[in-house]
Amino acid sequence: MPPSIEQPGGDRQVTIVEVGPRDGLQNEKRLVSTGEKLRLIGMLADCGFARIEATAFVSPKWVPQMADHEAVMRGAARRAGLVLSALVPNEQGARAAIAAGAQELAVFTSASETFSKRNTNCTIEEGLARFVPVMALAAEHALPVRGYVSCAVDCPYEGPIEPGAVAKVVARLRDLGCAEIAVADTIGRATPERVHAMVLATLEEAEAARLAGHFHDTSGLALANVDAAWDLGLRVFDSAAGGLGGCPYAPGAAGNLRSGALVEHFASRGIATGVNRELLAEIENMLAEGAFFSEL
């Protein structure tokens, strides 16, 4: 089994996984240059993020923005205490990511059969089967693997998703050996009450220390949803600088939860994030003013 992902300790510390360079940029219509992506990753590393999702080793045919994945992973800033991860869909992607220097792999499935077929052109069961060689490769190279469960609350095609369906997929990812499993409100329709019910169901299959929350802010409830998951013991949450992002296969999915908002939210509660709030604010101001990416 791959090594575990280090978790924050106690109720006064949280880990924020910065997903802007991958999940944030993947849906941008104009291509962002490799140099600009590397600049963003470098500045986010300087902020003190301990984990950054740098890129995705997926087919450029389906996600053109990630076509430079190898150059990004090879050129990304390396820091002591920083883990750079890459999203991979299958064994081929995993091999390429490992060769390029990925320090963590991420695989993705869904709690919705329809979304799985639209997003990966396969059923949930077929997708999980693709992860078996990925897990073997990760173990061989002593790399942890994160598993994403998309549509953990709502699906753009099927509507509300039953918490039990999410728990079932979490159990499968647990059995495959994922060190961490991120439950994702992919289209941002969740409410705190429904997040509570979903997380409570997943806790029947995986301990809180193995779970993470990934919330989009489409309805303006992302921070309230974070709190609902926090209250049940989750201590790892995803966000994207400037609220970049959305899913190209999820109609209606707005940006990810903004990193600055999440950091400030935890700071107001006296919970340490390890992130330089001033530098992060500078990055987000540049993004808001259109001064960061010359091509956007």
mmCIF file of C-alpha atoms in Angstrom:
data_model
loop_
_atom_site.group_PDB
_atom_site.id
_atom_site.type_symbol
_atom_site.label_atom_id
_atom_site.label_comp_id
_atom_site.label_asym_id
_atom_site.label_seq_id
_atom_site.Cartn_x
_atom_site.Cartn_y
_atom_site.Cartn_z
ATOM 1 C CA MET A 1 0.000 0.000 0.000
ATOM 2 C CA PRO A 2 1.307 3.524 -0.793
ATOM 3 C CA PRO A 3 2.381 5.646 2.172
ATOM 4 C CA SER A 4 -0.192 7.709 4.014
ATOM 5 C CA ILE A 5 -0.616 11.443 3.502
ATOM 6 C CA GLU A 6 0.468 13.466 6.507
ATOM 7 C CA GLN A 7 -2.539 14.956 8.253
ATOM 8 C CA PRO A 8 -2.787 18.080 10.436
ATOM 9 C CA GLY A 9 -2.980 17.537 14.166
ATOM 10 C CA GLY A 10 -5.769 18.547 16.520
ATOM 11 C CA ASP A 11 -8.518 21.108 16.174
ATOM 12 C CA ARG A 12 -6.305 24.172 15.749
ATOM 13 C CA GLN A 13 -4.656 23.208 12.460
ATOM 14 C CA VAL A 14 -5.911 22.519 8.945
ATOM 15 C CA THR A 15 -4.279 21.539 5.655
ATOM 16 C CA ILE A 16 -5.376 23.432 2.559
ATOM 17 C CA VAL A 17 -4.679 21.703 -0.739
ATOM 18 C CA GLU A 18 -4.186 24.360 -3.417
ATOM 19 C CA VAL A 19 -5.765 23.069 -6.635
ATOM 20 C CA GLY A 20 -5.646 26.254 -8.710
ATOM 21 C CA PRO A 21 -2.888 25.200 -11.131
ATOM 22 C CA ARG A 22 -4.871 22.078 -12.122
ATOM 23 C CA ASP A 23 -8.545 22.215 -11.230
ATOM 24 C CA GLY A 24 -8.510 25.984 -11.405
ATOM 25 C CA LEU A 25 -6.988 26.328 -14.854
ATOM 26 C CA GLN A 26 -8.334 23.245 -16.626
ATOM 27 C CA ASN A 27 -11.540 24.983 -17.707
ATOM 28 C CA GLU A 28 -9.997 28.251 -18.916
ATOM 29 C CA LYS A 29 -10.833 28.827 -22.559
ATOM 30 C CA ARG A 30 -7.566 30.482 -23.556
ATOM 31 C CA LEU A 31 -4.389 28.501 -23.082
ATOM 32 C CA VAL A 32 -2.194 29.635 -20.227
ATOM 33 C CA SER A 33 1.495 29.366 -21.041
ATOM 34 C CA THR A 34 3.755 26.909 -19.265
ATOM 35 C CA GLY A 35 5.796 29.789 -17.896
ATOM 36 C CA GLU A 36 2.749 31.421 -16.358
ATOM 37 C CA LYS A 37 1.673 28.162 -14.761
ATOM 38 C CA LEU A 38 5.136 27.694 -13.287
ATOM 39 C CA ARG A 39 5.088 31.246 -11.982
ATOM 40 C CA LEU A 40 1.747 30.612 -10.282
ATOM 41 C CA ILE A 41 2.959 27.365 -8.711
ATOM 42 C CA GLY A 42 6.139 29.076 -7.514
ATOM 43 C CA MET A 43 4.262 31.936 -5.885
ATOM 44 C CA LEU A 44 1.791 29.556 -4.242
ATOM 45 C CA ALA A 45 4.718 27.538 -2.909
ATOM 46 C CA ASP A 46 6.169 30.765 -1.501
ATOM 47 C CA CYS A 47 2.835 31.320 0.282
ATOM 48 C CA GLY A 48 3.491 28.206 2.326
ATOM 49 C CA PHE A 49 0.997 25.756 0.869
ATOM 50 C CA ALA A 50 2.185 22.280 1.809
ATOM 51 C CA ARG A 51 0.309 20.581 -1.025
ATOM 52 C CA ILE A 52 -0.272 21.885 -4.557
ATOM 53 C CA GLU A 53 -2.045 20.023 -7.336
ATOM 54 C CA ALA A 54 0.191 21.071 -10.210
ATOM 55 C CA THR A 55 -1.276 19.503 -13.346
ATOM 56 C CA ALA A 56 -3.138 16.576 -14.890
ATOM 57 C CA PHE A 57 -1.655 13.859 -17.087
ATOM 58 C CA VAL A 58 -4.778 13.570 -19.210
ATOM 59 C CA SER A 59 -5.231 13.562 -22.975
ATOM 60 C CA PRO A 60 -4.864 17.037 -24.527
ATOM 61 C CA LYS A 61 -7.782 16.045 -26.751
ATOM 62 C CA TRP A 62 -10.101 16.197 -23.752
ATOM 63 C CA VAL A 63 -8.395 18.864 -21.609
ATOM 64 C CA PRO A 64 -6.210 21.065 -23.875
ATOM 65 C CA GLN A 65 -5.169 23.313 -20.984
ATOM 66 C CA MET A 66 -3.199 20.434 -19.453
ATOM 67 C CA ALA A 67 -1.290 19.517 -22.634
ATOM 68 C CA ASP A 68 1.984 20.789 -21.122
ATOM 69 C CA HIS A 69 1.685 18.544 -18.055
ATOM 70 C CA GLU A 70 5.172 17.072 -18.369
ATOM 71 C CA ALA A 71 6.870 20.466 -18.677
ATOM 72 C CA VAL A 72 4.865 21.838 -15.766
ATOM 73 C CA MET A 73 5.650 18.943 -13.453
ATOM 74 C CA ARG A 74 9.331 18.890 -14.372
ATOM 75 C CA GLY A 75 9.664 22.652 -14.023
ATOM 76 C CA ALA A 76 7.493 23.240 -10.943
ATOM 77 C CA ALA A 77 9.042 24.789 -7.866
ATOM 78 C CA ARG A 78 10.346 22.307 -5.303
ATOM 79 C CA ARG A 79 10.436 23.258 -1.649
ATOM 80 C CA ALA A 80 11.131 21.384 1.559
ATOM 81 C CA GLY A 81 7.788 20.367 3.000
ATOM 82 C CA LEU A 82 5.916 20.855 -0.295
ATOM 83 C CA VAL A 83 4.192 17.978 -2.095
ATOM 84 C CA LEU A 84 3.348 18.412 -5.789
ATOM 85 C CA SER A 85 0.586 16.161 -7.048
ATOM 86 C CA ALA A 86 -0.746 15.222 -10.465
ATOM 87 C CA LEU A 87 -4.152 13.968 -11.509
ATOM 88 C CA VAL A 88 -3.943 10.766 -13.568
ATOM 89 C CA PRO A 89 -6.738 8.843 -15.321
ATOM 90 C CA ASN A 90 -4.980 5.523 -15.837
ATOM 91 C CA GLU A 91 -1.703 3.601 -15.799
ATOM 92 C CA GLN A 92 -0.279 5.468 -18.782
ATOM 93 C CA GLY A 93 -0.877 8.812 -17.103
ATOM 94 C CA ALA A 94 0.545 7.525 -13.835
ATOM 95 C CA ARG A 95 3.764 6.338 -15.485
ATOM 96 C CA ALA A 96 4.235 9.698 -17.181
ATOM 97 C CA ALA A 97 3.506 11.640 -13.994
ATOM 98 C CA ILE A 98 5.967 9.585 -11.952
ATOM 99 C CA ALA A 99 8.655 9.976 -14.613
ATOM 100 C CA ALA A 100 8.133 13.750 -14.536
ATOM 101 C CA GLY A 101 8.591 13.895 -10.769
ATOM 102 C CA ALA A 102 5.090 13.861 -9.274
ATOM 103 C CA GLN A 103 5.243 13.369 -5.505
ATOM 104 C CA GLU A 104 1.620 12.289 -5.162
ATOM 105 C CA LEU A 105 -0.929 10.897 -7.599
ATOM 106 C CA ALA A 106 -4.655 11.593 -7.700
ATOM 107 C CA VAL A 107 -7.309 9.451 -9.354
ATOM 108 C CA PHE A 108 -10.892 10.438 -9.944
ATOM 109 C CA THR A 109 -14.237 8.718 -10.028
ATOM 110 C CA SER A 110 -17.813 9.723 -9.287
ATOM 111 C CA ALA A 111 -20.788 8.817 -7.153
ATOM 112 C CA SER A 112 -22.954 9.323 -10.271
ATOM 113 C CA GLU A 113 -22.977 6.760 -13.086
ATOM 114 C CA THR A 114 -24.092 9.355 -15.628
ATOM 115 C CA PHE A 115 -21.339 11.779 -14.680
ATOM 116 C CA SER A 116 -18.777 8.983 -14.789
ATOM 117 C CA LYS A 117 -19.800 8.100 -18.333
ATOM 118 C CA ARG A 118 -19.792 11.751 -19.448
ATOM 119 C CA ASN A 119 -16.497 12.569 -17.714
ATOM 120 C CA THR A 120 -14.449 9.414 -18.321
ATOM 121 C CA ASN A 121 -16.481 7.461 -20.884
ATOM 122 C CA CYS A 122 -16.817 4.490 -18.538
ATOM 123 C CA THR A 123 -18.915 3.231 -15.658
ATOM 124 C CA ILE A 124 -17.843 3.733 -12.060
ATOM 125 C CA GLU A 125 -16.840 0.079 -11.864
ATOM 126 C CA GLU A 126 -14.792 0.280 -15.071
ATOM 127 C CA GLY A 127 -13.078 3.424 -13.813
ATOM 128 C CA LEU A 128 -12.149 1.806 -10.523
ATOM 129 C CA ALA A 129 -10.626 -1.106 -12.408
ATOM 130 C CA ARG A 130 -8.317 1.332 -14.198
ATOM 131 C CA PHE A 131 -6.924 2.412 -10.842
ATOM 132 C CA VAL A 132 -5.558 -1.026 -9.925
ATOM 133 C CA PRO A 133 -2.314 -0.674 -11.954
ATOM 134 C CA VAL A 134 -2.046 2.967 -10.843
ATOM 135 C CA MET A 135 -2.063 1.844 -7.210
ATOM 136 C CA ALA A 136 0.561 -0.803 -7.970
ATOM 137 C CA LEU A 137 2.832 1.782 -9.598
ATOM 138 C CA ALA A 138 2.362 4.182 -6.702
ATOM 139 C CA ALA A 139 3.272 1.482 -4.215
ATOM 140 C CA GLU A 140 6.339 0.561 -6.256
ATOM 141 C CA HIS A 141 7.517 4.185 -6.102
ATOM 142 C CA ALA A 142 6.360 4.809 -2.512
ATOM 143 C CA LEU A 143 3.929 7.527 -3.561
ATOM 144 C CA PRO A 144 0.607 8.268 -1.847
ATOM 145 C CA VAL A 145 -2.575 8.298 -3.912
ATOM 146 C CA ARG A 146 -5.570 10.565 -3.406
ATOM 147 C CA GLY A 147 -8.971 9.495 -4.700
ATOM 148 C CA TYR A 148 -11.590 12.039 -5.760
ATOM 149 C CA VAL A 149 -15.317 11.302 -5.592
ATOM 150 C CA SER A 150 -17.063 13.772 -7.889
ATOM 151 C CA CYS A 151 -20.757 14.606 -7.506
ATOM 152 C CA ALA A 152 -20.727 13.634 -3.840
ATOM 153 C CA VAL A 153 -23.844 15.729 -3.203
ATOM 154 C CA ASP A 154 -25.414 16.586 -6.566
ATOM 155 C CA CYS A 155 -24.944 15.600 -10.201
ATOM 156 C CA PRO A 156 -25.707 17.972 -13.092
ATOM 157 C CA TYR A 157 -27.455 15.074 -14.865
ATOM 158 C CA GLU A 158 -28.972 12.952 -12.083
ATOM 159 C CA GLY A 159 -29.711 15.592 -9.454
ATOM 160 C CA PRO A 160 -29.296 14.805 -5.730
ATOM 161 C CA ILE A 161 -27.009 11.886 -4.917
ATOM 162 C CA GLU A 162 -27.810 9.567 -2.044
ATOM 163 C CA PRO A 163 -25.179 9.633 0.750
ATOM 164 C CA GLY A 164 -25.060 5.843 0.656
ATOM 165 C CA ALA A 165 -23.915 5.936 -2.971
ATOM 166 C CA VAL A 166 -21.023 8.184 -1.983
ATOM 167 C CA ALA A 167 -20.090 5.934 0.929
ATOM 168 C CA LYS A 168 -20.029 2.934 -1.384
ATOM 169 C CA VAL A 169 -17.490 4.598 -3.704
ATOM 170 C CA VAL A 170 -15.426 5.785 -0.731
ATOM 171 C CA ALA A 171 -15.268 2.192 0.475
ATOM 172 C CA ARG A 172 -14.006 1.020 -2.914
ATOM 173 C CA LEU A 173 -11.283 3.674 -2.989
ATOM 174 C CA ARG A 174 -10.343 2.734 0.575
ATOM 175 C CA ASP A 175 -10.022 -0.904 -0.401
ATOM 176 C CA LEU A 176 -7.899 0.008 -3.412
ATOM 177 C CA GLY A 177 -5.466 1.701 -1.031
ATOM 178 C CA CYS A 178 -6.074 5.432 -1.487
ATOM 179 C CA ALA A 179 -4.332 7.254 1.331
ATOM 180 C CA GLU A 180 -6.858 10.085 1.146
ATOM 181 C CA ILE A 181 -10.323 10.388 -0.348
ATOM 182 C CA ALA A 182 -11.709 13.806 -1.285
ATOM 183 C CA VAL A 183 -15.484 14.106 -1.500
ATOM 184 C CA ALA A 184 -16.377 16.816 -3.993
ATOM 185 C CA ASP A 185 -19.404 19.059 -4.327
ATOM 186 C CA THR A 186 -18.647 19.345 -8.026
ATOM 187 C CA ILE A 187 -21.380 21.795 -9.002
ATOM 188 C CA GLY A 188 -21.659 23.721 -5.758
ATOM 189 C CA ARG A 189 -25.299 23.044 -4.922
ATOM 190 C CA ALA A 190 -24.664 21.499 -1.521
ATOM 191 C CA THR A 191 -26.044 22.817 1.735
ATOM 192 C CA PRO A 192 -24.515 22.269 5.178
ATOM 193 C CA GLU A 193 -27.299 19.861 6.099
ATOM 194 C CA ARG A 194 -26.715 17.700 3.044
ATOM 195 C CA VAL A 195 -22.937 17.836 3.474
ATOM 196 C CA HIS A 196 -23.425 16.670 7.047
ATOM 197 C CA ALA A 197 -25.511 13.700 5.875
ATOM 198 C CA MET A 198 -23.026 12.809 3.126
ATOM 199 C CA VAL A 199 -19.935 13.007 5.339
ATOM 200 C CA LEU A 200 -21.687 11.104 8.105
ATOM 201 C CA ALA A 201 -22.364 8.269 5.642
ATOM 202 C CA THR A 202 -18.753 8.216 4.399
ATOM 203 C CA LEU A 203 -17.480 8.038 7.977
ATOM 204 C CA GLU A 204 -19.042 4.589 8.131
ATOM 205 C CA GLU A 205 -16.422 3.519 5.573
ATOM 206 C CA ALA A 206 -13.365 5.700 6.258
ATOM 207 C CA GLU A 207 -12.079 7.564 9.284
ATOM 208 C CA ALA A 208 -12.153 11.356 9.214
ATOM 209 C CA ALA A 209 -8.342 11.523 8.991
ATOM 210 C CA ARG A 210 -8.581 9.809 5.602
ATOM 211 C CA LEU A 211 -11.172 12.203 4.155
ATOM 212 C CA ALA A 212 -10.927 15.646 2.567
ATOM 213 C CA GLY A 213 -13.529 18.159 1.408
ATOM 214 C CA HIS A 214 -13.647 19.789 -2.038
ATOM 215 C CA PHE A 215 -16.347 22.453 -2.305
ATOM 216 C CA HIS A 216 -17.310 24.789 -5.126
ATOM 217 C CA ASP A 217 -18.874 28.127 -4.267
ATOM 218 C CA THR A 218 -21.608 28.276 -6.916
ATOM 219 C CA SER A 219 -24.314 28.951 -4.335
ATOM 220 C CA GLY A 220 -22.167 30.929 -1.913
ATOM 221 C CA LEU A 221 -22.298 28.181 0.716
ATOM 222 C CA ALA A 222 -18.826 26.697 0.353
ATOM 223 C CA LEU A 223 -17.526 28.029 3.693
ATOM 224 C CA ALA A 224 -20.647 26.850 5.524
ATOM 225 C CA ASN A 225 -20.156 23.444 3.900
ATOM 226 C CA VAL A 226 -16.519 23.415 5.019
ATOM 227 C CA ASP A 227 -17.707 24.081 8.565
ATOM 228 C CA ALA A 228 -20.196 21.205 8.352
ATOM 229 C CA ALA A 229 -17.402 18.830 7.306
ATOM 230 C CA TRP A 230 -15.004 20.270 9.898
ATOM 231 C CA ASP A 231 -17.521 19.632 12.649
ATOM 232 C CA LEU A 232 -17.471 15.949 11.688
ATOM 233 C CA GLY A 233 -13.675 15.780 11.915
ATOM 234 C CA LEU A 234 -12.332 16.578 8.429
ATOM 235 C CA ARG A 235 -9.096 18.537 8.549
ATOM 236 C CA VAL A 236 -8.099 18.745 4.863
ATOM 237 C CA PHE A 237 -9.861 21.028 2.381
ATOM 238 C CA ASP A 238 -9.264 22.060 -1.230
ATOM 239 C CA SER A 239 -9.366 25.563 -2.661
ATOM 240 C CA ALA A 240 -8.056 27.517 -5.636
ATOM 241 C CA ALA A 241 -6.316 30.870 -5.671
ATOM 242 C CA GLY A 242 -8.697 33.527 -6.905
ATOM 243 C CA GLY A 243 -11.560 31.027 -7.024
ATOM 244 C CA LEU A 244 -10.329 29.791 -10.391
ATOM 245 C CA GLY A 245 -11.962 26.751 -11.846
ATOM 246 C CA GLY A 246 -14.940 24.684 -12.692
ATOM 247 C CA CYS A 247 -15.323 21.312 -14.325
ATOM 248 C CA PRO A 248 -15.499 21.097 -18.144
ATOM 249 C CA TYR A 249 -17.846 18.121 -17.822
ATOM 250 C CA ALA A 250 -20.138 19.620 -15.186
ATOM 251 C CA PRO A 251 -22.513 22.242 -16.616
ATOM 252 C CA GLY A 252 -23.162 24.970 -14.076
ATOM 253 C CA ALA A 253 -20.024 24.367 -12.032
ATOM 254 C CA ALA A 254 -18.658 27.759 -11.048
ATOM 255 C CA GLY A 255 -15.271 28.448 -9.549
ATOM 256 C CA ASN A 256 -13.662 26.555 -6.730
ATOM 257 C CA LEU A 257 -13.754 27.924 -3.224
ATOM 258 C CA ARG A 258 -11.313 30.849 -3.192
ATOM 259 C CA SER A 259 -8.140 30.085 -1.244
ATOM 260 C CA GLY A 260 -7.971 33.535 0.298
ATOM 261 C CA ALA A 261 -11.514 33.235 1.616
ATOM 262 C CA LEU A 262 -10.781 29.822 3.113
ATOM 263 C CA VAL A 263 -7.540 30.952 4.737
ATOM 264 C CA GLU A 264 -9.203 34.038 6.227
ATOM 265 C CA HIS A 265 -12.141 31.956 7.412
ATOM 266 C CA PHE A 266 -9.907 29.603 9.346
ATOM 267 C CA ALA A 267 -7.788 32.486 10.639
ATOM 268 C CA SER A 268 -10.908 34.104 12.080
ATOM 269 C CA ARG A 269 -11.527 30.881 13.992
ATOM 270 C CA GLY A 270 -7.970 30.734 15.314
ATOM 271 C CA ILE A 271 -7.108 27.721 13.152
ATOM 272 C CA ALA A 272 -3.611 27.656 11.641
ATOM 273 C CA THR A 273 -3.207 27.112 7.888
ATOM 274 C CA GLY A 274 0.520 27.789 7.495
ATOM 275 C CA VAL A 275 -0.283 30.099 4.564
ATOM 276 C CA ASN A 276 1.089 33.632 4.185
ATOM 277 C CA ARG A 277 -2.141 35.617 3.960
ATOM 278 C CA GLU A 278 -0.515 38.798 2.609
ATOM 279 C CA LEU A 279 1.287 37.055 -0.255
ATOM 280 C CA LEU A 280 -1.816 35.054 -1.119
ATOM 281 C CA ALA A 281 -3.875 38.263 -1.184
ATOM 282 C CA GLU A 282 -1.309 39.757 -3.579
ATOM 283 C CA ILE A 283 -1.674 36.786 -5.930
ATOM 284 C CA GLU A 284 -5.448 36.923 -5.800
ATOM 285 C CA ASN A 285 -5.489 40.658 -6.468
ATOM 286 C CA MET A 286 -3.347 40.083 -9.551
ATOM 287 C CA LEU A 287 -5.731 37.376 -10.720
ATOM 288 C CA ALA A 288 -8.772 39.598 -10.115
ATOM 289 C CA GLU A 289 -7.203 42.471 -12.029
ATOM 290 C CA GLY A 290 -6.210 40.259 -14.945
ATOM 291 C CA ALA A 291 -2.559 41.075 -14.312
ATOM 292 C CA PHE A 292 -1.295 37.568 -13.727
ATOM 293 C CA PHE A 293 -1.965 35.668 -16.949
ATOM 294 C CA SER A 294 -1.110 37.769 -19.988
ATOM 295 C CA GLU A 295 -3.117 35.445 -22.228
ATOM 296 C CA LEU A 296 -6.384 35.598 -20.260
#
